[in-house]
Structure formats: structure tokens, C-alpha cells
CSV table of C-alpha atoms and ligand atoms in Angstrom, one decimal:
chain,number,residue,atom,x,y,z
A,1,MET,CA,0.0,0.0,0.0
A,2,SER,CA,1.2,3.4,-0.9
A,3,ASP,CA,-0.5,6.0,1.3
A,4,GLU,CA,0.6,9.3,-0.3
A,5,LEU,CA,-0.2,8.0,-3.8
A,6,LYS,CA,-3.5,6.6,-2.6
A,7,ASP,CA,-4.5,9.8,-0.8
A,8,TRP,CA,-3.6,11.9,-3.9
A,9,LEU,CA,-5.7,9.7,-6.1
A,10,ASP,CA,-8.6,9.6,-3.7
A,11,ARG,CA,-8.5,13.4,-3.5
A,12,HIS,CA,-8.0,14.2,-7.2
A,13,GLY,CA,-9.0,11.2,-9.2
A,14,GLY,CA,-12.7,12.2,-9.6
A,15,ASP,CA,-15.6,9.8,-9.7
A,16,SER,CA,-14.3,7.1,-12.0
A,17,GLY,CA,-12.7,5.0,-9.3
A,18,LEU,CA,-9.1,5.6,-10.6
A,19,THR,CA,-7.4,4.8,-7.3
A,20,GLU,CA,-7.5,1.0,-7.7
A,21,THR,CA,-6.4,1.1,-11.3
A,22,VAL,CA,-3.5,3.5,-10.8
A,23,LEU,CA,-2.3,1.8,-7.6
A,24,ALA,CA,-2.3,-1.5,-9.6
A,25,ILE,CA,-0.1,0.0,-12.3
A,26,ALA,CA,2.1,1.6,-9.7
A,27,GLY,CA,2.5,-1.7,-8.0
A,28,GLY,CA,3.7,-3.2,-11.4
A,29,CYS,CA,6.1,-0.3,-11.8
A,30,GLN,CA,7.5,-1.0,-8.4
A,31,LEU,CA,8.3,-4.6,-9.3
A,32,ILE,CA,9.9,-3.4,-12.6
A,33,ALA,CA,12.0,-0.9,-10.6
A,34,GLU,CA,13.3,-3.7,-8.4
A,35,ALA,CA,14.0,-5.9,-11.5
A,36,THR,CA,15.8,-3.1,-13.4
A,37,ARG,CA,18.0,-2.4,-10.4
A,38,GLN,CA,19.3,-5.9,-10.5
A,39,GLY,CA,19.6,-6.1,-14.3
A,40,PRO,CA,22.4,-8.3,-15.3
A,41,LEU,CA,22.5,-9.9,-11.8
A,42,ILE,CA,19.2,-11.7,-12.6
A,43,GLY,CA,19.9,-12.1,-16.3
A,44,LEU,CA,17.6,-9.3,-17.4
A,45,VAL,CA,19.8,-7.9,-20.3
A,46,GLY,CA,20.2,-8.8,-23.9
A,47,SER,CA,17.7,-9.9,-26.5
A,48,ALA,CA,14.9,-12.3,-25.9
A,49,GLY,CA,15.3,-13.7,-29.3
A,50,SER,CA,11.8,-12.8,-30.3
A,51,SER,CA,10.0,-10.0,-32.2
A,52,ASN,CA,6.9,-8.0,-31.2
A,53,VAL,CA,4.0,-7.3,-33.5
A,54,GLN,CA,5.8,-4.3,-34.9
A,55,GLY,CA,8.7,-6.4,-36.0
A,56,GLU,CA,11.1,-5.0,-33.4
A,57,THR,CA,13.5,-7.3,-31.6
A,58,GLN,CA,12.3,-7.8,-28.0
A,59,GLN,CA,14.7,-7.5,-25.2
A,60,ARG,CA,14.4,-9.8,-22.2
A,61,LEU,CA,13.3,-6.9,-20.1
A,62,ASP,CA,10.5,-6.0,-22.7
A,63,VAL,CA,9.1,-9.4,-22.3
A,64,TYR,CA,9.5,-9.6,-18.5
A,65,THR,CA,8.0,-6.1,-17.8
A,66,ASN,CA,5.1,-6.9,-20.1
A,67,GLU,CA,4.4,-10.0,-18.0
A,68,LEU,CA,4.6,-8.1,-14.7
A,69,LEU,CA,2.2,-5.4,-15.8
A,70,SER,CA,-0.2,-7.9,-17.4
A,71,THR,CA,-0.3,-9.8,-14.1
A,72,ALA,CA,-1.0,-6.6,-12.3
A,73,MET,CA,-3.8,-5.7,-14.6
A,74,GLU,CA,-5.4,-9.2,-14.4
A,75,GLY,CA,-5.5,-8.8,-10.6
A,76,CYS,CA,-7.2,-5.5,-10.6
A,77,ARG,CA,-11.0,-5.6,-10.4
A,78,SER,CA,-11.5,-2.1,-12.0
A,79,VAL,CA,-9.6,-3.1,-15.2
A,80,ALA,CA,-11.8,-4.9,-17.8
A,81,GLY,CA,-9.1,-5.2,-20.4
A,82,TYR,CA,-5.6,-4.0,-21.4
A,83,ALA,CA,-3.4,-3.6,-24.4
A,84,SER,CA,0.4,-3.4,-24.6
A,85,GLU,CA,3.0,-2.4,-27.1
A,86,GLU,CA,4.4,-5.9,-26.8
A,87,LEU,CA,1.1,-7.7,-27.4
A,88,GLU,CA,-0.5,-8.1,-30.8
A,89,GLU,CA,-4.1,-7.7,-29.6
A,90,ALA,CA,-5.9,-6.2,-26.7
A,91,ILE,CA,-6.5,-8.6,-23.8
A,92,VAL,CA,-9.8,-9.1,-22.1
A,93,SER,CA,-9.3,-9.6,-18.3
A,94,ALA,CA,-10.0,-13.2,-17.3
A,95,ARG,CA,-11.8,-12.3,-14.1
A,96,HIS,CA,-13.0,-8.7,-14.5
A,97,SER,CA,-14.0,-8.3,-18.2
A,98,SER,CA,-17.6,-7.8,-17.2
A,99,ASP,CA,-17.3,-5.9,-14.0
A,100,GLY,CA,-14.3,-3.7,-14.7
A,101,TRP,CA,-14.8,-0.1,-15.8
A,102,HIS,CA,-11.4,0.9,-17.1
A,103,LEU,CA,-9.2,-0.1,-20.1
A,104,VAL,CA,-5.5,0.3,-19.7
A,105,LEU,CA,-2.8,0.7,-22.3
A,106,PHE,CA,0.9,0.5,-21.7
A,107,ASP,CA,4.4,0.6,-23.1
A,108,PRO,CA,5.9,-1.7,-20.4
A,109,LEU,CA,9.5,-0.7,-21.2
A,110,ASP,CA,10.3,2.5,-23.1
A,111,GLY,CA,13.9,3.0,-24.2
A,112,SER,CA,14.7,-0.7,-24.9
A,113,SER,CA,17.9,0.3,-26.7
A,114,ASN,CA,19.2,1.7,-23.4
A,115,ILE,CA,18.7,-1.3,-21.1
A,116,ASP,CA,22.1,-2.9,-21.6
A,117,ALA,CA,23.9,0.5,-21.3
A,118,ASN,CA,22.3,1.2,-17.9
A,119,ILE,CA,20.7,4.4,-19.1
A,120,SER,CA,17.3,5.6,-17.8
A,121,ILE,CA,14.3,3.6,-19.1
A,122,GLY,CA,10.6,3.7,-18.1
A,123,THR,CA,7.0,2.5,-18.3
A,124,ILE,CA,4.2,4.6,-19.9
A,125,PHE,CA,0.5,4.1,-19.2
A,126,SER,CA,-2.9,5.3,-20.3
A,127,VAL,CA,-6.3,4.8,-18.6
A,128,LEU,CA,-9.5,5.0,-20.7
A,129,PRO,CA,-13.1,4.5,-19.7
A,130,HIS,CA,-14.7,1.2,-20.7
A,131,PRO,CA,-17.5,2.6,-23.0
A,132,GLU,CA,-20.1,0.1,-21.7
A,133,PRO,CA,-19.1,-1.5,-18.4
A,134,GLY,CA,-21.0,-4.7,-17.8
A,135,ARG,CA,-19.9,-6.4,-21.0
A,136,GLU,CA,-16.6,-7.7,-22.3
A,137,PRO,CA,-14.6,-4.9,-24.0
A,138,ALA,CA,-14.3,-5.3,-27.8
A,139,ALA,CA,-11.2,-4.4,-29.8
A,140,ASP,CA,-12.7,-1.1,-31.0
A,141,ASP,CA,-13.4,0.1,-27.5
A,142,PHE,CA,-9.7,0.7,-27.1
A,143,LEU,CA,-9.6,3.0,-30.1
A,144,GLN,CA,-10.6,6.2,-28.3
A,145,ALA,CA,-8.9,9.6,-28.8
A,146,GLY,CA,-6.5,10.7,-26.2
A,147,ARG,CA,-8.9,13.4,-25.0
A,148,ASN,CA,-10.9,10.6,-23.4
A,149,GLN,CA,-8.1,9.5,-21.1
A,150,LEU,CA,-9.1,9.5,-17.4
A,151,ALA,CA,-5.5,9.3,-16.2
A,152,ALA,CA,-2.1,8.8,-17.7
A,153,GLY,CA,1.5,8.8,-16.6
A,154,TYR,CA,4.8,7.1,-16.5
A,155,ALA,CA,7.6,5.7,-14.3
A,156,VAL,CA,11.2,6.5,-14.9
A,157,TYR,CA,13.8,4.0,-13.7
A,158,GLY,CA,16.7,6.4,-13.3
A,159,PRO,CA,19.0,7.4,-10.4
A,160,ALA,CA,15.7,7.5,-8.5
A,161,THR,CA,12.4,5.9,-9.5
A,162,ALA,CA,9.9,8.6,-10.4
A,163,LEU,CA,6.2,8.1,-11.0
A,164,VAL,CA,4.3,10.9,-12.7
A,165,VAL,CA,0.5,10.6,-12.6
A,166,ALA,CA,-1.9,13.0,-14.3
A,167,VAL,CA,-5.7,13.2,-13.9
A,168,ALA,CA,-8.0,15.9,-15.2
A,169,GLY,CA,-6.5,19.2,-14.4
A,170,ARG,CA,-3.6,18.0,-12.2
A,171,ALA,CA,-0.2,16.2,-12.5
A,172,ALA,CA,2.1,15.1,-9.7
A,173,SER,CA,5.4,13.3,-9.3
A,174,PHE,CA,6.1,10.6,-6.7
A,175,THR,CA,9.5,9.1,-5.8
A,176,LEU,CA,9.8,5.5,-4.7
A,177,ASN,CA,11.4,5.1,-1.3
A,178,PRO,CA,13.4,1.8,-1.7
A,179,ALA,CA,13.5,1.4,2.0
A,180,ASP,CA,9.8,0.8,2.5
A,181,GLY,CA,8.3,0.7,-1.0
A,182,GLU,CA,6.3,3.9,-0.5
A,183,TRP,CA,5.6,6.4,-3.3
A,184,VAL,CA,6.4,9.7,-1.7
A,185,LEU,CA,4.7,12.8,-3.2
A,186,THR,CA,7.7,15.0,-4.3
A,187,ARG,CA,6.0,17.5,-6.6
A,188,ASP,CA,2.4,18.4,-6.9
A,189,GLU,CA,0.5,20.7,-9.4
A,190,ILE,CA,3.4,20.4,-11.9
A,191,ARG,CA,3.7,23.3,-14.4
A,192,VAL,CA,6.1,23.1,-17.3
A,193,PRO,CA,7.8,26.4,-18.1
A,194,THR,CA,6.3,27.9,-21.2
A,195,ALA,CA,9.6,29.1,-22.6
A,196,THR,CA,12.7,27.0,-23.1
A,197,ARG,CA,16.1,27.0,-24.7
A,198,GLU,CA,16.5,23.2,-24.9
A,199,PHE,CA,15.4,20.8,-27.6
A,200,ALA,CA,15.6,17.1,-28.1
A,201,ILE,CA,15.7,15.3,-31.5
A,202,ASN,CA,17.6,12.5,-33.1
A,203,ALA,CA,19.8,14.7,-35.3
A,204,SER,CA,21.1,11.8,-37.3
A,205,ASN,CA,17.7,11.8,-39.1
A,206,GLU,CA,18.0,15.5,-40.2
A,207,ARG,CA,18.0,14.8,-43.9
A,208,PHE,CA,14.7,12.9,-43.6
A,209,TRP,CA,12.8,15.5,-41.6
A,210,GLU,CA,9.9,17.5,-43.0
A,211,ALA,CA,10.8,21.1,-43.9
A,212,PRO,CA,9.2,22.9,-41.0
A,213,VAL,CA,11.2,20.8,-38.5
A,214,GLN,CA,14.4,21.4,-40.5
A,215,ARG,CA,13.7,25.1,-40.3
A,216,TYR,CA,13.0,25.0,-36.5
A,217,VAL,CA,16.2,23.0,-35.7
A,218,ALA,CA,18.3,25.1,-38.0
A,219,GLU,CA,17.2,28.2,-36.3
A,220,CYS,CA,17.9,26.8,-32.8
A,221,VAL,CA,21.4,25.6,-33.9
A,222,ALA,CA,22.1,29.0,-35.5
A,223,GLY,CA,22.1,30.4,-31.9
A,224,VAL,CA,22.7,34.0,-31.2
A,225,GLU,CA,23.8,34.7,-34.8
A,226,GLY,CA,20.5,33.2,-36.1
A,227,PRO,CA,16.9,34.5,-36.3
A,228,ARG,CA,16.2,33.4,-32.7
A,229,SER,CA,19.1,35.6,-31.4
A,230,ARG,CA,19.9,33.2,-28.6
A,231,ASP,CA,21.8,30.0,-28.0
A,232,PHE,CA,20.0,26.6,-27.5
A,233,ASN,CA,21.1,23.4,-25.8
A,234,MET,CA,20.4,19.9,-27.1
A,235,ARG,CA,19.7,16.6,-25.4
A,236,TRP,CA,18.9,13.1,-26.7
A,237,VAL,CA,18.4,10.2,-24.3
A,238,ALA,CA,16.7,7.9,-26.7
A,239,SER,CA,14.2,7.0,-24.0
A,240,MET,CA,11.2,9.2,-24.7
A,241,VAL,CA,10.0,8.7,-21.2
A,242,ALA,CA,13.2,10.2,-19.7
A,243,GLU,CA,12.9,13.1,-22.1
A,244,ALA,CA,9.4,13.7,-21.0
A,245,HIS,CA,10.5,13.7,-17.4
A,246,ARG,CA,13.3,16.2,-18.1
A,247,ILE,CA,10.7,18.5,-19.8
A,248,ILE,CA,8.3,18.1,-16.9
A,249,THR,CA,11.1,19.1,-14.6
A,250,ARG,CA,12.7,22.0,-16.3
A,251,GLY,CA,10.9,22.6,-19.7
A,252,GLY,CA,12.1,21.8,-23.2
A,253,VAL,CA,10.8,20.5,-26.4
A,254,PHE,CA,11.0,17.0,-27.8
A,255,LEU,CA,10.5,16.1,-31.5
A,256,TYR,CA,10.1,12.8,-33.2
A,257,PRO,CA,8.6,14.2,-36.4
A,258,ARG,CA,7.2,12.7,-39.5
A,259,ASP,CA,10.1,11.9,-41.8
A,260,ASN,CA,10.8,10.2,-45.1
A,261,LYS,CA,13.2,7.6,-43.7
A,262,GLU,CA,10.5,5.0,-43.7
A,263,PRO,CA,7.7,6.7,-45.7
A,264,ARG,CA,5.3,3.8,-44.8
A,265,LYS,CA,5.4,4.9,-41.2
A,266,ALA,CA,3.6,8.1,-40.1
A,267,GLY,CA,6.2,8.5,-37.3
A,268,ARG,CA,8.3,6.5,-34.9
A,269,LEU,CA,6.3,6.6,-31.7
A,270,ARG,CA,3.1,4.9,-31.0
A,271,LEU,CA,-0.1,6.9,-30.5
A,272,MET,CA,-1.8,4.7,-27.9
A,273,TYR,CA,1.2,3.8,-25.6
A,274,GLU,CA,3.5,6.7,-26.0
A,275,ALA,CA,2.0,9.9,-27.6
A,276,ASN,CA,-1.4,9.9,-26.0
A,277,PRO,CA,-0.3,9.4,-22.4
A,278,VAL,CA,2.6,11.8,-22.6
A,279,ALA,CA,0.3,14.4,-24.3
A,280,PHE,CA,-2.2,14.0,-21.5
A,281,VAL,CA,0.5,14.5,-18.8
A,282,MET,CA,1.8,17.6,-20.7
A,283,ALA,CA,-1.7,19.0,-21.1
A,284,GLN,CA,-2.4,18.8,-17.3
A,285,ALA,CA,1.0,20.5,-16.7
A,286,GLY,CA,0.3,23.4,-19.1
A,287,ALA,CA,2.5,22.1,-22.0
A,288,HIS,CA,1.4,21.0,-25.5
A,289,ALA,CA,1.7,18.0,-27.7
A,290,VAL,CA,1.1,17.9,-31.4
A,291,THR,CA,1.7,15.9,-34.6
A,292,GLY,CA,3.1,19.0,-36.1
A,293,CYS,CA,-0.3,20.5,-37.2
A,294,HIS,CA,-2.8,18.9,-34.8
A,295,PRO,CA,-3.1,18.3,-31.1
A,296,ILE,CA,-2.2,14.6,-30.4
A,297,LEU,CA,-5.2,14.3,-28.0
A,298,ASP,CA,-7.6,14.9,-31.0
A,299,VAL,CA,-6.1,12.1,-33.2
A,300,LYS,CA,-8.8,9.5,-33.9
A,301,PRO,CA,-7.0,6.2,-33.7
A,302,ASP,CA,-7.4,3.6,-36.4
A,303,GLY,CA,-5.3,0.9,-34.9
A,304,LEU,CA,-3.8,-0.2,-31.6
A,305,HIS,CA,-0.2,0.0,-32.8
A,306,GLN,CA,-0.6,3.2,-35.0
A,307,ARG,CA,2.4,5.5,-35.1
A,308,VAL,CA,2.3,9.3,-35.1
A,309,PRO,CA,4.7,12.2,-35.4
A,310,LEU,CA,5.1,13.6,-31.9
A,311,ILE,CA,6.3,17.0,-30.8
A,312,PHE,CA,5.7,18.1,-27.2
A,313,GLY,CA,6.9,20.3,-24.4
A,314,SER,CA,7.1,24.0,-23.5
A,315,ALA,CA,4.0,25.8,-24.9
A,316,GLU,CA,5.8,28.7,-26.7
A,317,GLU,CA,8.1,26.4,-28.7
A,318,VAL,CA,5.4,23.9,-29.6
A,319,ALA,CA,3.2,26.8,-30.8
A,320,ARG,CA,6.1,28.1,-32.9
A,321,ILE,CA,6.6,24.7,-34.5
A,322,VAL,CA,2.9,24.5,-35.3
A,323,ASP,CA,3.2,27.9,-36.9
A,324,TYR,CA,6.0,26.7,-39.1
A,325,HIS,CA,3.9,23.8,-40.2
A,326,ALA,CA,1.1,26.2,-41.1
A,327,ASP,CA,3.5,28.5,-43.0
A,328,THR,CA,3.7,27.2,-46.5
A,329,SER,CA,6.8,29.3,-47.1
A,330,ALA,CA,8.5,27.0,-44.7
A,331,ASN,CA,8.4,24.4,-47.5
A,332,VAL,CA,11.3,26.0,-49.2
A,333,SER,CA,14.4,23.9,-49.2
A,334,LEU,CA,16.6,24.0,-46.2
A,335,GLN,CA,19.5,25.5,-48.2
A,336,LEU,CA,17.3,28.3,-49.4
A,337,PHE,CA,16.2,28.9,-45.9
A,338,LYS,CA,19.7,29.0,-44.5
A,339,THR,CA,20.8,31.4,-47.3
A,340,ARG,CA,17.8,33.7,-46.6
A,341,SER,CA,18.2,33.7,-42.8
A,342,LEU,CA,21.9,34.3,-43.0
A,343,TYR,CA,21.2,37.1,-45.4
A,344,VAL,CA,18.6,38.6,-43.1
A,345,ASN,CA,21.0,38.3,-40.1
A,346,ALA,CA,23.9,39.8,-42.0
A,347,HIS,CA,21.9,42.8,-42.9
A,348,ALA,CA,20.0,43.2,-39.7
B,401,AHG,P1,10.6,1.5,-27.3
B,401,AHG,O1,11.9,1.2,-26.5
B,401,AHG,O2,9.4,1.4,-26.5
B,401,AHG,O3,10.6,0.8,-28.6
B,401,AHG,O4,10.6,3.1,-27.7
B,401,AHG,C1,11.8,3.7,-28.0
B,401,AHG,C2,11.5,5.0,-28.7
B,401,AHG,C3,11.6,6.2,-27.7
B,401,AHG,O5,11.7,6.0,-26.4
B,401,AHG,C4,12.8,7.0,-28.2
B,401,AHG,O6,12.6,8.3,-28.1
B,401,AHG,C5,13.0,6.5,-29.6
B,401,AHG,O7,12.4,5.3,-29.7
B,401,AHG,C6,14.5,6.4,-29.8
B,401,AHG,O8,14.6,6.5,-31.2
B,401,AHG,P2,16.1,6.5,-31.8
B,401,AHG,O9,16.4,5.1,-32.0
B,401,AHG,O10,15.8,7.2,-33.2
B,401,AHG,O11,17.0,7.2,-31.0
B,402,MN,MN1,8.5,3.1,-26.2
B,403,MN,MN1,8.6,-0.4,-25.4
């Protein structure tokens, strides 16, 4: 039992009985935190030798964390069904399909490529209402827009284990006390600074980015000599969940934009397990999340494993990136843009 987390959920969770569901997820995250702390000591590194539904190689920890969270969901009476990045189809709870009132979606382990290098990884979760409690949830019941989420959040297994939980209008951060297994409330009513000078993007994909993103990053990199007239800093952890937590902590902007590296895919990150929950957390903390043009929370899902472009973080920067997407003149080639901005700067 985790008293501070339970109290917070009882106070702010509203009428939909979120306490049980989120405590069950948090319990799963606690087991994952213990497992990740031991890592190679208990054989939880390296490939599992299998692939998930998206054709990605599964790490041992992907498989193990998926089992831990699935077991936690099966044991929770408020959860009628759940879906995971690591499972092809949504699962109907064996015992609570007809009396549960929530649907839970999760990325059990975000940042798989970082496991063996002992870099921060995490778990991301989303809680949706069962549209008609009393009957087994159907596959389509999971395909709700992010706006419908009742709660969302993530755990980061870093130097400390952090759990961020968001419910309508409020987000808070808890830290796991390893001495007694309690989630201690360490930050309530989180607000993300609206302005920032820090961005996160995998710069090795620059040549594949869409033009508005090339323009945005080129302007940041140009620093005080560029059109923004200030220097920016860059970070890339390659665990989106850790980037989200940095942004929650001190502001910033994260971009995994649409690109033409694999034109078949609309983006790299998954709508239901990554983009929606992070967008919900950001929204409760005064930050934004968009595809480039549209709010993530308004995207109508057409599949459980759908991918989306994802840009989130400090409100002013995200608004600027949306403007660049709307500005057709941004579709000039990068070279033309650089020439023009240097020209403007040189003659300013
Ligand atoms: P996952 O480990 O669940 O597959 O997600 C990894 C995601 C995300 O966390 C991260 O931002 C991105 O993939 C890393 O992408 P790069 O390989 O381009 O760095
Ligand atoms: Mn992920
Ligand atoms: Mn994952």
C-alpha cells in the first residue's frame, strides 16, 4: 500500500474510481524498478530472441516487464481489459472483463535500446473508460482519442524511480522510497515552463525530416547569430519517457517528427502507448503535444499500434513549430532557408 499516492488519487481522481487502477499500475512499476535495479544480476539484459507485433526485436526486459504489468492488470478488479505495445491484440481480463470499468494501455518498457547500457528507461500508461461497463470490452473500445483519457502517466527508472501521474487538471510526481516501497509525493501541481532554450531530437535523421522541422532546428542551432538571437542546448536520451521527465522538470521541447526515412510509417512513436499518455500529462501541466499540425489528443486512432509524429513540451516552442507547419513558405528547401536567414541576419 502506498499512502501518499492513494491519498492523492482519492482526492483528485474524480468519480471514476481511478485509485485502484493507478495503484495496480504503480505496483507493477515498483516490481519493474526492483528488477531493473538488479539487471544483469538476474539475467535481465540482452535480446529475448523474439520480435513483437511491430517487427522490433524484443529485449528480455521488454518481455518480463510486459508479464509483470499484465499480471498486475489481471489482478485489478477495475480493469476490464488492457493492451500493450508488446502484445498483438488487446486482452480481455480473465476475471474482470464484465465488472471492470477501465481499459489500460501501456508501453511496459520505453527505451529498450538503453537497457544494456544502464541508461534511464521507463514505463508509460494510459487509462481509458470502458464505454459500456458490464460487457466484455471489444477491440474497437480501445480506439478512443487521447482526449478521453481519465488518467495517464509514466515511471522512470533512473538514479531515483519517479512516477508521474496525471488526472484531469492536475499532475504530480512521486518518488519511490526503496527502504519501504512507498511512493512519496515529491512534486504536486506540476507546471512546465512555457519558454525554453532546450530541444531534443535525433539529429542523425535530419536529412529525412519534414521542412518545418528542418527550419525549426536550423534556427535553434544557429544560436545568437541566427533568427532566434539566442543559444539553444540539445539533449537526446533515446528513452522518450526520460525526455518527458526532463521536460516536466525544467521545460524543453521533444521532436520525433514525420520523416521520409521509412515513408510507410507516419512517425516513430506509438499513439496509444507513448504519444497519448505523454500528451495527457503535458496538457495537465500546461504544456502542449502535437503531430506538427494537430493536437495529439484529437487524433482519432485507427489501430492499436498506430504510429504518429510527436512534438511536445514548452508551450511557446510547440506553438512556434505548429506555426512553421502552417506556414507554406517553410516548405522552401533548407538550403534556401539558410541562405535567406543568413542574409537577413547579416543585414539586420
Ligand atoms: P521503445 O523502447 O518502446 O521501442 O521506444 C523507443 C522510442 C523512444 O523511447 C525513443 O525516443 C525513440 O524510440 C528512440 O529512437 P532512436 O532510435 O531514433 O534514438
Ligand atoms: Mn516506447
Ligand atoms: Mn517499449
